[in-house]
Amino acid sequence: MVSPSTSPADAPRGQRADAQRNYERVLAVARAVMDEEGTQASLRDIARRAGVGLGTLYRHFPTRDALLEALLRQGFDRLAEKARTLADERAADEAMAEWLRDFVANSNTYRGLPASMMATLADEDSSLHASCLAMREAAGGLLKRAQKSGDIRPDIDATDLFALVNAVGWIAEQAPSLAARRERLLALVMDGLAPRRGPS
């Protein structure tokens, strides 16, 4: 029997709110753990650190790939939104540099992905592909803006840009001794993207 102070619709809403909080907490913890340990981090450890049971984690994310997909989609969406915000708030060169720093700093999320996840990225019908494309298009907008302002050379395209910044992230991951130089390496990339000055 439902108490006078509680309508039948209230309980499901409360349950959905709890489930949403659990979902978001698991994602936040999973991102932190995988940044530390890589994509093969223990799901049991993620659940423990999130303060939920392993069964709760599996209800939201039945497989490791499902969790990785959610993390990637969230990351892509956040980077796309940041690109749009920076375009409104910063000068073209500052916006491009800050976005690239953020992309490289978070690039560990994209390392060590299973082949199934890479296939999902390439699947035009997947939501993950759509989020990745939106992120790339938003970054491409920053690139075009920086080229229009004369801060980046005109012969660079988005493929060049992502190849270069991904290389910086990969180098820092493969050689931990170089991780502290990530900012310097990215600055060198930015120097290389700048228009040539004076006689060639």
PDB file of C-alpha atoms in Angstrom, residues 4-180:
ATOM      1  CA  PRO A   4      -0.455   9.179   1.709  1.00  0.00           C
ATOM      2  CA  SER A   5       2.756  11.185   1.285  1.00  0.00           C
ATOM      3  CA  THR A   6       4.076   9.063  -1.584  1.00  0.00           C
ATOM      4  CA  SER A   7       2.472   8.728  -4.985  1.00  0.00           C
ATOM      5  CA  PRO A   8       3.072   5.597  -7.090  1.00  0.00           C
ATOM      6  CA  ALA A   9       5.069   7.700  -9.537  1.00  0.00           C
ATOM      7  CA  ASP A  10       7.437   9.025  -6.857  1.00  0.00           C
ATOM      8  CA  ALA A  11       9.231   5.744  -6.188  1.00  0.00           C
ATOM      9  CA  PRO A  12      10.314   5.104  -9.781  1.00  0.00           C
ATOM     10  CA  ARG A  13      11.572   8.671 -10.039  1.00  0.00           C
ATOM     11  CA  GLY A  14      13.579   8.181  -6.866  1.00  0.00           C
ATOM     12  CA  GLN A  15      14.924   4.894  -8.147  1.00  0.00           C
ATOM     13  CA  ARG A  16      15.876   6.489 -11.448  1.00  0.00           C
ATOM     14  CA  ALA A  17      17.654   9.310  -9.610  1.00  0.00           C
ATOM     15  CA  ASP A  18      19.636   6.791  -7.542  1.00  0.00           C
ATOM     16  CA  ALA A  19      20.462   4.785 -10.648  1.00  0.00           C
ATOM     17  CA  GLN A  20      21.614   7.927 -12.463  1.00  0.00           C
ATOM     18  CA  ARG A  21      23.840   8.896  -9.539  1.00  0.00           C
ATOM     19  CA  ASN A  22      25.342   5.394  -9.508  1.00  0.00           C
ATOM     20  CA  TYR A  23      25.876   5.527 -13.266  1.00  0.00           C
ATOM     21  CA  GLU A  24      27.656   8.876 -13.090  1.00  0.00           C
ATOM     22  CA  ARG A  25      29.740   7.844 -10.062  1.00  0.00           C
ATOM     23  CA  VAL A  26      30.884   4.629 -11.747  1.00  0.00           C
ATOM     24  CA  LEU A  27      31.848   6.551 -14.880  1.00  0.00           C
ATOM     25  CA  ALA A  28      33.810   9.156 -12.913  1.00  0.00           C
ATOM     26  CA  VAL A  29      35.688   6.510 -10.938  1.00  0.00           C
ATOM     27  CA  ALA A  30      36.275   4.346 -14.024  1.00  0.00           C
ATOM     28  CA  ARG A  31      37.847   7.287 -15.839  1.00  0.00           C
ATOM     29  CA  ALA A  32      40.191   7.963 -12.911  1.00  0.00           C
ATOM     30  CA  VAL A  33      41.137   4.283 -12.497  1.00  0.00           C
ATOM     31  CA  MET A  34      41.712   3.738 -16.215  1.00  0.00           C
ATOM     32  CA  ASP A  35      43.827   6.885 -16.398  1.00  0.00           C
ATOM     33  CA  GLU A  36      46.029   5.253 -13.752  1.00  0.00           C
ATOM     34  CA  GLU A  37      45.937   1.627 -14.867  1.00  0.00           C
ATOM     35  CA  GLY A  38      44.776   1.507 -18.492  1.00  0.00           C
ATOM     36  CA  THR A  39      41.719  -0.028 -20.119  1.00  0.00           C
ATOM     37  CA  GLN A  40      42.290  -3.436 -18.518  1.00  0.00           C
ATOM     38  CA  ALA A  41      41.811  -2.059 -14.994  1.00  0.00           C
ATOM     39  CA  SER A  42      39.862  -4.297 -12.616  1.00  0.00           C
ATOM     40  CA  LEU A  43      36.104  -3.756 -12.844  1.00  0.00           C
ATOM     41  CA  ARG A  44      35.804  -5.077  -9.290  1.00  0.00           C
ATOM     42  CA  ASP A  45      38.198  -2.365  -8.126  1.00  0.00           C
ATOM     43  CA  ILE A  46      36.211   0.285 -10.017  1.00  0.00           C
ATOM     44  CA  ALA A  47      32.994  -0.851  -8.341  1.00  0.00           C
ATOM     45  CA  ARG A  48      34.646  -0.868  -4.899  1.00  0.00           C
ATOM     46  CA  ARG A  49      36.083   2.621  -5.330  1.00  0.00           C
ATOM     47  CA  ALA A  50      32.744   3.894  -6.622  1.00  0.00           C
ATOM     48  CA  GLY A  51      31.023   2.523  -3.524  1.00  0.00           C
ATOM     49  CA  VAL A  52      28.679   0.226  -5.457  1.00  0.00           C
ATOM     50  CA  GLY A  53      28.378  -3.526  -5.779  1.00  0.00           C
ATOM     51  CA  LEU A  54      29.798  -5.325  -8.774  1.00  0.00           C
ATOM     52  CA  GLY A  55      26.235  -6.266  -9.735  1.00  0.00           C
ATOM     53  CA  THR A  56      25.292  -2.576  -9.875  1.00  0.00           C
ATOM     54  CA  LEU A  57      28.219  -1.877 -12.173  1.00  0.00           C
ATOM     55  CA  TYR A  58      27.199  -4.748 -14.477  1.00  0.00           C
ATOM     56  CA  ARG A  59      23.581  -3.551 -14.555  1.00  0.00           C
ATOM     57  CA  HIS A  60      24.774  -0.281 -16.043  1.00  0.00           C
ATOM     58  CA  PHE A  61      27.669  -1.706 -18.071  1.00  0.00           C
ATOM     59  CA  PRO A  62      27.193  -5.401 -18.915  1.00  0.00           C
ATOM     60  CA  THR A  63      30.662  -5.672 -20.477  1.00  0.00           C
ATOM     61  CA  ARG A  64      34.001  -3.889 -20.315  1.00  0.00           C
ATOM     62  CA  ASP A  65      33.390  -2.663 -23.869  1.00  0.00           C
ATOM     63  CA  ALA A  66      30.097  -1.070 -22.752  1.00  0.00           C
ATOM     64  CA  LEU A  67      31.925   0.827 -20.013  1.00  0.00           C
ATOM     65  CA  LEU A  68      34.701   1.895 -22.386  1.00  0.00           C
ATOM     66  CA  GLU A  69      32.163   3.049 -24.950  1.00  0.00           C
ATOM     67  CA  ALA A  70      30.371   5.175 -22.355  1.00  0.00           C
ATOM     68  CA  LEU A  71      33.676   6.690 -21.213  1.00  0.00           C
ATOM     69  CA  LEU A  72      34.755   7.482 -24.759  1.00  0.00           C
ATOM     70  CA  ARG A  73      31.406   8.962 -25.709  1.00  0.00           C
ATOM     71  CA  GLN A  74      31.434  11.138 -22.581  1.00  0.00           C
ATOM     72  CA  GLY A  75      34.987  12.259 -23.354  1.00  0.00           C
ATOM     73  CA  PHE A  76      34.212  13.039 -26.990  1.00  0.00           C
ATOM     74  CA  ASP A  77      31.098  14.996 -26.016  1.00  0.00           C
ATOM     75  CA  ARG A  78      33.022  16.980 -23.393  1.00  0.00           C
ATOM     76  CA  LEU A  79      35.810  17.836 -25.851  1.00  0.00           C
ATOM     77  CA  ALA A  80      33.283  18.901 -28.481  1.00  0.00           C
ATOM     78  CA  GLU A  81      31.542  21.160 -25.984  1.00  0.00           C
ATOM     79  CA  LYS A  82      34.863  22.605 -24.825  1.00  0.00           C
ATOM     80  CA  ALA A  83      35.810  23.437 -28.415  1.00  0.00           C
ATOM     81  CA  ARG A  84      32.539  25.323 -28.866  1.00  0.00           C
ATOM     82  CA  THR A  85      33.016  27.192 -25.575  1.00  0.00           C
ATOM     83  CA  LEU A  86      36.607  28.135 -26.377  1.00  0.00           C
ATOM     84  CA  ALA A  87      35.567  29.416 -29.804  1.00  0.00           C
ATOM     85  CA  ASP A  88      33.201  31.841 -28.065  1.00  0.00           C
ATOM     86  CA  GLU A  89      35.524  32.913 -25.250  1.00  0.00           C
ATOM     87  CA  ARG A  90      39.150  32.860 -26.424  1.00  0.00           C
ATOM     88  CA  ALA A  91      41.340  34.250 -29.165  1.00  0.00           C
ATOM     89  CA  ALA A  92      41.831  31.754 -31.980  1.00  0.00           C
ATOM     90  CA  ASP A  93      45.412  30.774 -31.111  1.00  0.00           C
ATOM     91  CA  GLU A  94      44.688  30.457 -27.373  1.00  0.00           C
ATOM     92  CA  ALA A  95      41.563  28.385 -28.028  1.00  0.00           C
ATOM     93  CA  MET A  96      43.420  25.963 -30.294  1.00  0.00           C
ATOM     94  CA  ALA A  97      46.345  25.563 -27.892  1.00  0.00           C
ATOM     95  CA  GLU A  98      44.170  25.029 -24.815  1.00  0.00           C
ATOM     96  CA  TRP A  99      41.945  22.491 -26.581  1.00  0.00           C
ATOM     97  CA  LEU A 100      44.954  20.515 -27.800  1.00  0.00           C
ATOM     98  CA  ARG A 101      46.454  20.474 -24.289  1.00  0.00           C
ATOM     99  CA  ASP A 102      43.187  19.075 -22.941  1.00  0.00           C
ATOM    100  CA  PHE A 103      42.976  16.491 -25.715  1.00  0.00           C
ATOM    101  CA  VAL A 104      46.533  15.255 -25.125  1.00  0.00           C
ATOM    102  CA  ALA A 105      46.121  15.246 -21.332  1.00  0.00           C
ATOM    103  CA  ASN A 106      43.087  12.967 -21.667  1.00  0.00           C
ATOM    104  CA  SER A 107      44.410  10.828 -24.497  1.00  0.00           C
ATOM    105  CA  ASN A 108      45.192   7.877 -22.189  1.00  0.00           C
ATOM    106  CA  THR A 109      41.489   7.055 -22.326  1.00  0.00           C
ATOM    107  CA  TYR A 110      41.939   6.137 -25.989  1.00  0.00           C
ATOM    108  CA  ARG A 111      44.974   3.902 -25.462  1.00  0.00           C
ATOM    109  CA  GLY A 112      44.841   0.140 -25.413  1.00  0.00           C
ATOM    110  CA  LEU A 113      41.330  -0.088 -26.780  1.00  0.00           C
ATOM    111  CA  PRO A 114      40.207  -3.539 -27.891  1.00  0.00           C
ATOM    112  CA  ALA A 115      39.665  -4.162 -31.582  1.00  0.00           C
ATOM    113  CA  SER A 116      35.905  -4.298 -31.030  1.00  0.00           C
ATOM    114  CA  MET A 117      35.952  -0.726 -29.727  1.00  0.00           C
ATOM    115  CA  MET A 118      38.036   0.504 -32.656  1.00  0.00           C
ATOM    116  CA  ALA A 119      35.484  -1.100 -34.962  1.00  0.00           C
ATOM    117  CA  THR A 120      32.711   0.771 -33.140  1.00  0.00           C
ATOM    118  CA  LEU A 121      34.573   4.034 -33.697  1.00  0.00           C
ATOM    119  CA  ALA A 122      34.544   3.298 -37.418  1.00  0.00           C
ATOM    120  CA  ASP A 123      30.868   2.238 -37.504  1.00  0.00           C
ATOM    121  CA  GLU A 124      28.890   5.165 -38.908  1.00  0.00           C
ATOM    122  CA  ASP A 125      25.695   3.851 -37.268  1.00  0.00           C
ATOM    123  CA  SER A 126      27.111   3.846 -33.729  1.00  0.00           C
ATOM    124  CA  SER A 127      26.568   6.653 -31.237  1.00  0.00           C
ATOM    125  CA  LEU A 128      30.270   6.472 -30.434  1.00  0.00           C
ATOM    126  CA  HIS A 129      31.129   7.234 -34.055  1.00  0.00           C
ATOM    127  CA  ALA A 130      28.700  10.164 -34.005  1.00  0.00           C
ATOM    128  CA  SER A 131      30.277  11.582 -30.827  1.00  0.00           C
ATOM    129  CA  CYS A 132      33.789  11.151 -32.220  1.00  0.00           C
ATOM    130  CA  LEU A 133      32.784  12.871 -35.452  1.00  0.00           C
ATOM    131  CA  ALA A 134      31.162  15.762 -33.559  1.00  0.00           C
ATOM    132  CA  MET A 135      34.338  16.190 -31.525  1.00  0.00           C
ATOM    133  CA  ARG A 136      36.534  16.179 -34.633  1.00  0.00           C
ATOM    134  CA  GLU A 137      34.251  18.660 -36.390  1.00  0.00           C
ATOM    135  CA  ALA A 138      34.301  20.997 -33.371  1.00  0.00           C
ATOM    136  CA  ALA A 139      38.105  20.814 -33.261  1.00  0.00           C
ATOM    137  CA  GLY A 140      38.158  21.376 -37.019  1.00  0.00           C
ATOM    138  CA  GLY A 141      36.211  24.584 -36.416  1.00  0.00           C
ATOM    139  CA  LEU A 142      38.922  25.775 -34.025  1.00  0.00           C
ATOM    140  CA  LEU A 143      41.552  24.879 -36.618  1.00  0.00           C
ATOM    141  CA  LYS A 144      39.837  26.824 -39.393  1.00  0.00           C
ATOM    142  CA  ARG A 145      39.396  29.792 -37.077  1.00  0.00           C
ATOM    143  CA  ALA A 146      43.107  29.746 -36.172  1.00  0.00           C
ATOM    144  CA  GLN A 147      44.010  29.493 -39.863  1.00  0.00           C
ATOM    145  CA  LYS A 148      41.753  32.416 -40.710  1.00  0.00           C
ATOM    146  CA  SER A 149      43.430  34.514 -38.002  1.00  0.00           C
ATOM    147  CA  GLY A 150      46.849  33.605 -39.402  1.00  0.00           C
ATOM    148  CA  ASP A 151      47.959  31.604 -36.351  1.00  0.00           C
ATOM    149  CA  ILE A 152      48.163  28.212 -38.112  1.00  0.00           C
ATOM    150  CA  ARG A 153      49.489  27.558 -41.588  1.00  0.00           C
ATOM    151  CA  PRO A 154      46.818  27.004 -44.236  1.00  0.00           C
ATOM    152  CA  ASP A 155      48.097  23.663 -45.549  1.00  0.00           C
ATOM    153  CA  ILE A 156      47.236  21.808 -42.302  1.00  0.00           C
ATOM    154  CA  ASP A 157      44.012  19.802 -42.121  1.00  0.00           C
ATOM    155  CA  ALA A 158      42.268  18.053 -39.229  1.00  0.00           C
ATOM    156  CA  THR A 159      43.878  14.704 -40.081  1.00  0.00           C
ATOM    157  CA  ASP A 160      47.351  16.253 -39.787  1.00  0.00           C
ATOM    158  CA  LEU A 161      46.391  17.887 -36.508  1.00  0.00           C
ATOM    159  CA  PHE A 162      45.050  14.728 -34.862  1.00  0.00           C
ATOM    160  CA  ALA A 163      47.970  12.648 -36.097  1.00  0.00           C
ATOM    161  CA  LEU A 164      50.451  15.055 -34.512  1.00  0.00           C
ATOM    162  CA  VAL A 165      48.732  15.450 -31.139  1.00  0.00           C
ATOM    163  CA  ASN A 166      48.041  11.724 -30.891  1.00  0.00           C
ATOM    164  CA  ALA A 167      51.751  11.147 -31.479  1.00  0.00           C
ATOM    165  CA  VAL A 168      52.570  13.402 -28.522  1.00  0.00           C
ATOM    166  CA  GLY A 169      50.219  11.411 -26.300  1.00  0.00           C
ATOM    167  CA  TRP A 170      51.614   8.097 -27.550  1.00  0.00           C
ATOM    168  CA  ILE A 171      55.217   9.141 -26.938  1.00  0.00           C
ATOM    169  CA  ALA A 172      54.434  10.264 -23.394  1.00  0.00           C
ATOM    170  CA  GLU A 173      52.728   6.928 -22.714  1.00  0.00           C
ATOM    171  CA  GLN A 174      55.485   4.763 -24.208  1.00  0.00           C
ATOM    172  CA  ALA A 175      58.333   6.643 -22.516  1.00  0.00           C
ATOM    173  CA  PRO A 176      57.271   7.734 -19.010  1.00  0.00           C
ATOM    174  CA  SER A 177      60.513   9.696 -18.729  1.00  0.00           C
ATOM    175  CA  LEU A 178      59.116  11.983 -21.443  1.00  0.00           C
ATOM    176  CA  ALA A 179      55.712  12.465 -19.796  1.00  0.00           C
ATOM    177  CA  ALA A 180      56.962  15.570 -17.985  1.00  0.00           C
TER     178      ALA A 180
END
